[in-house]
């Protein structure tokens, strides 16, 4: 007899629920930013928004599931992955792979039904995460984080492309922000879970290059965020003021790392502030576009 509670528990960890939400949400928010920018009513895109929500959720869940399948060996060495069904053994690896591929295909087809451009960005995100990031780079080089960041950064392009081509300064600026944002965010996680990553052998920057190099690169990536709003024209003055304040505030936290003796405390601050920063940026775009 199937234990529904156990299945739901397994799926929750298989899909990495918070990572899933963090990837789907930018696509949805950017879709609404596009509607507001072009002055188009939601009723004109009711079917498309449902397809975007379901399709992106399935595609991201499929990618995360494939990631679990491919990293089943290292997950067994990490405390943070102890509840995943690939570790507990409550799901066979064959079942996990079947779920991952099935969800990926269904999600891709749903996005393709919207239009080719949305599906293309979805495929780029899936391929870079599953193949380039998980298979090719994560166990070999520290710049695997850049590949993972590229995968996550395409989600705003997906949302905007539902309404119009994403070759537009607003979605491209959000792409740049999410790409740069993910490096400090991921470095913070790697420091917080330093022992796990060290045991796993995955080539994360803090483990391979040390804390000072990580703090230095974190500061550089956040500093680069200061220049992104310069490429976004014809926005309210308050947009530039608020975005600049957000960037400077996060940069201040990054710089504190150079004098912080408790690196874990700094990493926790950086992690929490990264979430607040990204949410605030998207709200800013929604309010001032």
mmCIF file of C-alpha atoms in Angstrom:
data_model
loop_
_atom_site.group_PDB
_atom_site.id
_atom_site.type_symbol
_atom_site.label_atom_id
_atom_site.label_comp_id
_atom_site.label_asym_id
_atom_site.label_seq_id
_atom_site.Cartn_x
_atom_site.Cartn_y
_atom_site.Cartn_z
ATOM 1 C CA UNK A 1 0.000 0.000 0.000
ATOM 2 C CA UNK A 2 1.324 3.436 -0.951
ATOM 3 C CA UNK A 3 2.114 5.717 1.959
ATOM 4 C CA UNK A 4 0.925 9.108 0.699
ATOM 5 C CA UNK A 5 2.669 11.002 3.482
ATOM 6 C CA UNK A 6 5.973 9.310 2.652
ATOM 7 C CA UNK A 7 5.564 10.064 -1.052
ATOM 8 C CA UNK A 8 4.854 13.743 -0.355
ATOM 9 C CA UNK A 9 7.821 13.877 2.020
ATOM 10 C CA UNK A 10 10.093 12.362 -0.628
ATOM 11 C CA UNK A 11 8.877 14.684 -3.372
ATOM 12 C CA UNK A 12 9.409 17.707 -1.132
ATOM 13 C CA UNK A 13 13.102 16.877 -0.803
ATOM 14 C CA UNK A 14 13.451 15.521 -4.309
ATOM 15 C CA UNK A 15 12.246 18.816 -5.779
ATOM 16 C CA UNK A 16 14.262 20.902 -3.255
ATOM 17 C CA UNK A 17 11.111 22.884 -2.577
ATOM 18 C CA UNK A 18 12.731 26.220 -1.704
ATOM 19 C CA UNK A 19 15.044 26.070 -4.727
ATOM 20 C CA UNK A 20 12.023 25.218 -6.899
ATOM 21 C CA UNK A 21 10.073 28.218 -5.614
ATOM 22 C CA UNK A 22 13.119 30.489 -5.962
ATOM 23 C CA UNK A 23 13.438 29.574 -9.657
ATOM 24 C CA UNK A 24 9.770 29.729 -10.655
ATOM 25 C CA UNK A 25 8.947 32.969 -8.812
ATOM 26 C CA UNK A 26 11.227 35.267 -10.899
ATOM 27 C CA UNK A 27 9.637 33.990 -14.105
ATOM 28 C CA UNK A 28 6.156 34.723 -12.781
ATOM 29 C CA UNK A 29 7.036 38.160 -11.404
ATOM 30 C CA UNK A 30 8.750 39.190 -14.635
ATOM 31 C CA UNK A 31 5.670 38.108 -16.568
ATOM 32 C CA UNK A 32 3.586 40.560 -14.508
ATOM 33 C CA UNK A 33 6.239 43.258 -14.946
ATOM 34 C CA UNK A 34 5.896 42.789 -18.721
ATOM 35 C CA UNK A 35 2.101 43.029 -18.532
ATOM 36 C CA UNK A 36 2.406 46.268 -16.582
ATOM 37 C CA UNK A 37 5.058 47.675 -18.931
ATOM 38 C CA UNK A 38 2.997 47.048 -22.079
ATOM 39 C CA UNK A 39 -0.337 47.896 -20.446
ATOM 40 C CA UNK A 40 -1.840 44.517 -21.317
ATOM 41 C CA UNK A 41 -4.653 43.012 -19.191
ATOM 42 C CA UNK A 42 -4.038 39.650 -17.537
ATOM 43 C CA UNK A 43 -7.193 38.270 -19.157
ATOM 44 C CA UNK A 44 -5.425 38.375 -22.539
ATOM 45 C CA UNK A 45 -2.800 35.937 -21.249
ATOM 46 C CA UNK A 46 -4.794 33.784 -18.850
ATOM 47 C CA UNK A 47 -3.945 30.476 -20.560
ATOM 48 C CA UNK A 48 -0.317 31.464 -21.047
ATOM 49 C CA UNK A 49 0.225 32.349 -17.388
ATOM 50 C CA UNK A 50 -1.171 28.970 -16.325
ATOM 51 C CA UNK A 51 1.126 27.231 -18.809
ATOM 52 C CA UNK A 52 4.065 29.315 -17.581
ATOM 53 C CA UNK A 53 3.396 28.438 -13.957
ATOM 54 C CA UNK A 54 2.855 24.722 -14.528
ATOM 55 C CA UNK A 55 5.445 24.361 -17.287
ATOM 56 C CA UNK A 56 8.245 26.156 -15.434
ATOM 57 C CA UNK A 57 7.419 24.280 -12.225
ATOM 58 C CA UNK A 58 7.582 20.927 -14.010
ATOM 59 C CA UNK A 59 10.757 21.824 -15.905
ATOM 60 C CA UNK A 60 12.607 23.104 -12.824
ATOM 61 C CA UNK A 61 11.382 20.174 -10.717
ATOM 62 C CA UNK A 62 12.586 17.823 -13.450
ATOM 63 C CA UNK A 63 16.014 19.472 -13.532
ATOM 64 C CA UNK A 64 16.342 19.316 -9.745
ATOM 65 C CA UNK A 65 15.289 15.675 -9.755
ATOM 66 C CA UNK A 66 17.853 14.823 -12.416
ATOM 67 C CA UNK A 67 20.416 16.640 -10.286
ATOM 68 C CA UNK A 68 19.495 14.421 -7.329
ATOM 69 C CA UNK A 69 19.926 11.338 -9.479
ATOM 70 C CA UNK A 70 23.326 12.432 -10.744
ATOM 71 C CA UNK A 71 24.593 13.448 -7.308
ATOM 72 C CA UNK A 72 23.235 10.511 -5.318
ATOM 73 C CA UNK A 73 26.763 9.406 -4.431
ATOM 74 C CA UNK A 74 27.925 12.750 -3.002
ATOM 75 C CA UNK A 75 24.576 13.472 -1.331
ATOM 76 C CA UNK A 76 25.183 10.463 0.911
ATOM 77 C CA UNK A 77 28.186 12.312 2.333
ATOM 78 C CA UNK A 78 26.309 15.522 3.109
ATOM 79 C CA UNK A 79 24.197 16.286 6.158
ATOM 80 C CA UNK A 80 22.101 18.795 4.205
ATOM 81 C CA UNK A 81 20.961 16.037 1.802
ATOM 82 C CA UNK A 82 20.163 13.349 4.370
ATOM 83 C CA UNK A 83 16.387 13.481 3.769
ATOM 84 C CA UNK A 84 16.511 13.117 0.009
ATOM 85 C CA UNK A 85 15.002 9.835 -1.203
ATOM 86 C CA UNK A 86 18.190 9.095 -3.145
ATOM 87 C CA UNK A 87 19.941 8.993 0.241
ATOM 88 C CA UNK A 88 17.268 7.353 2.376
ATOM 89 C CA UNK A 89 16.569 4.731 -0.293
ATOM 90 C CA UNK A 90 12.798 5.248 -0.213
ATOM 91 C CA UNK A 91 12.907 5.736 -3.991
ATOM 92 C CA UNK A 92 15.006 3.748 -6.405
ATOM 93 C CA UNK A 93 17.432 5.638 -8.613
ATOM 94 C CA UNK A 94 15.555 4.371 -11.647
ATOM 95 C CA UNK A 95 12.315 5.867 -10.303
ATOM 96 C CA UNK A 96 14.039 9.178 -9.575
ATOM 97 C CA UNK A 97 15.476 9.317 -13.096
ATOM 98 C CA UNK A 98 12.083 8.485 -14.618
ATOM 99 C CA UNK A 99 10.427 11.269 -12.635
ATOM 100 C CA UNK A 100 13.154 13.731 -13.586
ATOM 101 C CA UNK A 101 13.004 13.025 -17.303
ATOM 102 C CA UNK A 102 9.194 12.875 -17.400
ATOM 103 C CA UNK A 103 8.734 16.194 -15.618
ATOM 104 C CA UNK A 104 11.415 17.816 -17.779
ATOM 105 C CA UNK A 105 9.765 16.701 -21.031
ATOM 106 C CA UNK A 106 6.248 17.676 -19.932
ATOM 107 C CA UNK A 107 7.452 21.054 -18.674
ATOM 108 C CA UNK A 108 9.337 21.738 -21.895
ATOM 109 C CA UNK A 109 6.292 20.860 -24.024
ATOM 110 C CA UNK A 110 4.028 23.134 -21.970
ATOM 111 C CA UNK A 111 6.446 26.028 -22.412
ATOM 112 C CA UNK A 112 6.701 25.286 -26.130
ATOM 113 C CA UNK A 113 2.914 25.590 -26.345
ATOM 114 C CA UNK A 114 3.298 29.231 -25.182
ATOM 115 C CA UNK A 115 5.923 30.075 -27.783
ATOM 116 C CA UNK A 116 9.340 28.964 -28.997
ATOM 117 C CA UNK A 117 11.298 31.714 -27.207
ATOM 118 C CA UNK A 118 9.945 30.801 -23.772
ATOM 119 C CA UNK A 119 10.733 27.131 -24.437
ATOM 120 C CA UNK A 120 14.235 28.028 -25.657
ATOM 121 C CA UNK A 121 15.110 29.857 -22.446
ATOM 122 C CA UNK A 122 13.649 26.981 -20.455
ATOM 123 C CA UNK A 123 15.797 24.489 -22.338
ATOM 124 C CA UNK A 124 18.923 26.622 -21.881
ATOM 125 C CA UNK A 125 18.278 26.733 -18.134
ATOM 126 C CA UNK A 126 17.686 22.978 -17.939
ATOM 127 C CA UNK A 127 20.697 22.032 -20.066
ATOM 128 C CA UNK A 128 23.155 24.316 -18.289
ATOM 129 C CA UNK A 129 21.997 23.117 -14.872
ATOM 130 C CA UNK A 130 21.764 19.378 -15.511
ATOM 131 C CA UNK A 131 24.529 18.847 -18.067
ATOM 132 C CA UNK A 132 27.047 21.698 -17.920
ATOM 133 C CA UNK A 133 26.761 22.388 -14.187
ATOM 134 C CA UNK A 134 25.983 19.031 -12.591
ATOM 135 C CA UNK A 135 27.788 16.664 -14.960
ATOM 136 C CA UNK A 136 30.649 18.663 -16.458
ATOM 137 C CA UNK A 137 31.822 21.286 -13.959
ATOM 138 C CA UNK A 138 30.578 20.887 -10.378
ATOM 139 C CA UNK A 139 33.091 18.170 -9.508
ATOM 140 C CA UNK A 140 35.951 19.697 -11.502
ATOM 141 C CA UNK A 141 36.207 23.498 -11.313
ATOM 142 C CA UNK A 142 35.289 26.298 -8.897
ATOM 143 C CA UNK A 143 33.632 28.340 -11.645
ATOM 144 C CA UNK A 144 30.822 25.772 -11.702
ATOM 145 C CA UNK A 145 28.945 28.437 -9.727
ATOM 146 C CA UNK A 146 28.925 30.691 -12.791
ATOM 147 C CA UNK A 147 27.237 27.945 -14.818
ATOM 148 C CA UNK A 148 24.644 27.390 -12.102
ATOM 149 C CA UNK A 149 24.060 31.143 -12.011
ATOM 150 C CA UNK A 150 23.485 31.244 -15.758
ATOM 151 C CA UNK A 151 20.867 28.533 -15.417
ATOM 152 C CA UNK A 152 18.940 30.426 -12.755
ATOM 153 C CA UNK A 153 19.273 33.786 -14.481
ATOM 154 C CA UNK A 154 17.239 32.796 -17.568
ATOM 155 C CA UNK A 155 13.975 32.645 -15.600
ATOM 156 C CA UNK A 156 13.167 36.387 -16.004
ATOM 157 C CA UNK A 157 13.669 35.995 -19.751
ATOM 158 C CA UNK A 158 11.094 33.201 -19.751
ATOM 159 C CA UNK A 159 8.497 35.343 -17.993
ATOM 160 C CA UNK A 160 8.963 38.362 -20.238
ATOM 161 C CA UNK A 161 9.005 36.275 -23.435
ATOM 162 C CA UNK A 162 5.415 35.215 -22.798
ATOM 163 C CA UNK A 163 4.351 38.776 -23.644
ATOM 164 C CA UNK A 164 7.112 39.973 -25.985
ATOM 165 C CA UNK A 165 10.679 39.182 -27.007
ATOM 166 C CA UNK A 166 13.045 39.132 -24.043
ATOM 167 C CA UNK A 167 15.668 40.977 -26.089
ATOM 168 C CA UNK A 168 14.678 44.056 -24.118
ATOM 169 C CA UNK A 169 16.635 46.055 -21.568
ATOM 170 C CA UNK A 170 14.322 45.294 -18.628
ATOM 171 C CA UNK A 171 14.425 41.456 -18.728
ATOM 172 C CA UNK A 172 18.096 41.560 -19.753
ATOM 173 C CA UNK A 173 18.883 43.745 -16.730
ATOM 174 C CA UNK A 174 17.051 41.271 -14.487
ATOM 175 C CA UNK A 175 19.043 38.483 -16.111
ATOM 176 C CA UNK A 176 22.276 40.345 -15.258
ATOM 177 C CA UNK A 177 21.124 41.006 -11.695
ATOM 178 C CA UNK A 178 20.192 37.381 -11.086
ATOM 179 C CA UNK A 179 23.439 36.137 -12.630
ATOM 180 C CA UNK A 180 25.599 38.388 -10.432
ATOM 181 C CA UNK A 181 23.383 37.827 -7.376
ATOM 182 C CA UNK A 182 23.691 34.058 -7.436
ATOM 183 C CA UNK A 183 27.473 33.989 -6.935
ATOM 184 C CA UNK A 184 27.453 35.694 -3.485
ATOM 185 C CA UNK A 185 24.291 33.784 -2.569
ATOM 186 C CA UNK A 186 25.872 30.436 -3.457
ATOM 187 C CA UNK A 187 29.180 31.298 -1.799
ATOM 188 C CA UNK A 188 27.274 32.080 1.401
ATOM 189 C CA UNK A 189 25.617 28.659 1.273
ATOM 190 C CA UNK A 190 28.972 26.972 0.635
ATOM 191 C CA UNK A 191 30.488 28.641 3.716
ATOM 192 C CA UNK A 192 27.472 27.781 5.873
ATOM 193 C CA UNK A 193 27.711 24.153 4.729
ATOM 194 C CA UNK A 194 31.518 24.105 4.515
ATOM 195 C CA UNK A 195 31.992 20.691 6.147
ATOM 196 C CA UNK A 196 29.376 19.070 3.914
ATOM 197 C CA UNK A 197 30.942 20.372 0.724
ATOM 198 C CA UNK A 198 34.441 19.491 1.909
ATOM 199 C CA UNK A 199 33.421 15.880 2.544
ATOM 200 C CA UNK A 200 31.627 15.683 -0.794
ATOM 201 C CA UNK A 201 34.631 16.785 -2.822
ATOM 202 C CA UNK A 202 32.588 19.254 -4.878
ATOM 203 C CA UNK A 203 34.716 22.151 -6.131
ATOM 204 C CA UNK A 204 33.123 25.042 -4.281
ATOM 205 C CA UNK A 205 35.161 28.237 -4.065
ATOM 206 C CA UNK A 206 35.414 28.556 -0.245
ATOM 207 C CA UNK A 207 36.706 24.987 0.041
ATOM 208 C CA UNK A 208 39.232 25.210 -2.811
ATOM 209 C CA UNK A 209 40.399 28.857 -2.587
ATOM 210 C CA UNK A 210 39.604 29.762 1.020
ATOM 211 C CA UNK A 211 37.544 32.424 2.756
ATOM 212 C CA UNK A 212 39.497 35.549 1.773
ATOM 213 C CA UNK A 213 39.274 34.788 -1.936
ATOM 214 C CA UNK A 214 35.560 34.089 -1.541
ATOM 215 C CA UNK A 215 34.967 37.365 0.308
ATOM 216 C CA UNK A 216 36.941 39.266 -2.332
ATOM 217 C CA UNK A 217 34.972 37.786 -5.242
ATOM 218 C CA UNK A 218 31.706 38.276 -3.397
ATOM 219 C CA UNK A 219 32.502 41.970 -3.028
ATOM 220 C CA UNK A 220 33.397 42.289 -6.722
ATOM 221 C CA UNK A 221 30.166 40.669 -7.942
ATOM 222 C CA UNK A 222 27.998 42.801 -5.668
ATOM 223 C CA UNK A 223 29.906 45.944 -6.723
ATOM 224 C CA UNK A 224 29.141 45.107 -10.354
ATOM 225 C CA UNK A 225 25.443 45.246 -9.523
ATOM 226 C CA UNK A 226 25.825 49.011 -9.085
ATOM 227 C CA UNK A 227 26.273 49.389 -12.848
ATOM 228 C CA UNK A 228 23.243 47.358 -14.010
ATOM 229 C CA UNK A 229 20.630 50.132 -13.459
ATOM 230 C CA UNK A 230 22.687 52.452 -15.694
ATOM 231 C CA UNK A 231 21.546 50.420 -18.700
ATOM 232 C CA UNK A 232 17.850 50.713 -17.806
ATOM 233 C CA UNK A 233 16.484 53.955 -19.240
ATOM 234 C CA UNK A 234 13.278 55.960 -18.829
ATOM 235 C CA UNK A 235 12.466 54.742 -15.339
ATOM 236 C CA UNK A 236 11.258 56.805 -12.387
ATOM 237 C CA UNK A 237 14.020 58.530 -10.446
ATOM 238 C CA UNK A 238 12.904 56.525 -7.444
ATOM 239 C CA UNK A 239 13.811 53.325 -9.269
ATOM 240 C CA UNK A 240 17.456 54.363 -9.494
ATOM 241 C CA UNK A 241 17.491 55.683 -5.927
ATOM 242 C CA UNK A 242 16.005 52.534 -4.403
ATOM 243 C CA UNK A 243 18.102 50.120 -6.502
ATOM 244 C CA UNK A 244 21.277 52.033 -5.625
ATOM 245 C CA UNK A 245 20.446 51.981 -1.917
ATOM 246 C CA UNK A 246 19.810 48.228 -2.104
ATOM 247 C CA UNK A 247 23.106 47.644 -3.932
ATOM 248 C CA UNK A 248 25.135 49.785 -1.536
ATOM 249 C CA UNK A 249 23.532 48.134 1.493
ATOM 250 C CA UNK A 250 24.395 44.661 0.247
ATOM 251 C CA UNK A 251 27.881 45.808 -0.738
ATOM 252 C CA UNK A 252 28.409 47.092 2.798
ATOM 253 C CA UNK A 253 27.598 43.645 4.187
ATOM 254 C CA UNK A 254 30.038 42.056 1.729
ATOM 255 C CA UNK A 255 32.863 44.430 2.669
ATOM 256 C CA UNK A 256 32.321 43.652 6.354
ATOM 257 C CA UNK A 257 33.600 40.169 5.581
ATOM 258 C CA UNK A 258 37.186 41.435 5.320
ATOM 259 C CA UNK A 259 37.171 42.438 9.005
ATOM 260 C CA UNK A 260 34.817 39.751 10.285
ATOM 261 C CA UNK A 261 36.552 37.171 12.433
ATOM 262 C CA UNK A 262 33.481 34.929 12.538
ATOM 263 C CA UNK A 263 33.155 33.994 8.866
ATOM 264 C CA UNK A 264 30.106 31.823 9.504
ATOM 265 C CA UNK A 265 28.290 34.766 11.067
ATOM 266 C CA UNK A 266 29.159 36.872 8.017
ATOM 267 C CA UNK A 267 27.964 34.118 5.661
ATOM 268 C CA UNK A 268 24.646 33.935 7.507
ATOM 269 C CA UNK A 269 24.247 37.705 7.159
ATOM 270 C CA UNK A 270 25.135 37.537 3.485
ATOM 271 C CA UNK A 271 22.678 34.697 2.863
ATOM 272 C CA UNK A 272 19.707 36.353 4.578
ATOM 273 C CA UNK A 273 20.462 39.736 3.016
ATOM 274 C CA UNK A 274 20.715 38.109 -0.424
ATOM 275 C CA UNK A 275 17.118 36.918 -0.163
ATOM 276 C CA UNK A 276 15.907 40.298 1.042
ATOM 277 C CA UNK A 277 17.880 42.018 -1.712
ATOM 278 C CA UNK A 278 16.493 39.953 -4.597
ATOM 279 C CA UNK A 279 12.897 40.192 -3.411
ATOM 280 C CA UNK A 280 13.286 43.948 -2.970
ATOM 281 C CA UNK A 281 14.733 44.337 -6.469
ATOM 282 C CA UNK A 282 11.783 42.573 -8.097
ATOM 283 C CA UNK A 283 9.320 44.630 -6.053
ATOM 284 C CA UNK A 284 11.171 47.747 -7.181
ATOM 285 C CA UNK A 285 10.775 46.752 -10.824
ATOM 286 C CA UNK A 286 7.091 46.023 -10.290
ATOM 287 C CA UNK A 287 6.478 49.408 -8.665
ATOM 288 C CA UNK A 288 8.519 51.659 -10.918
ATOM 289 C CA UNK A 289 8.525 50.087 -14.399
#
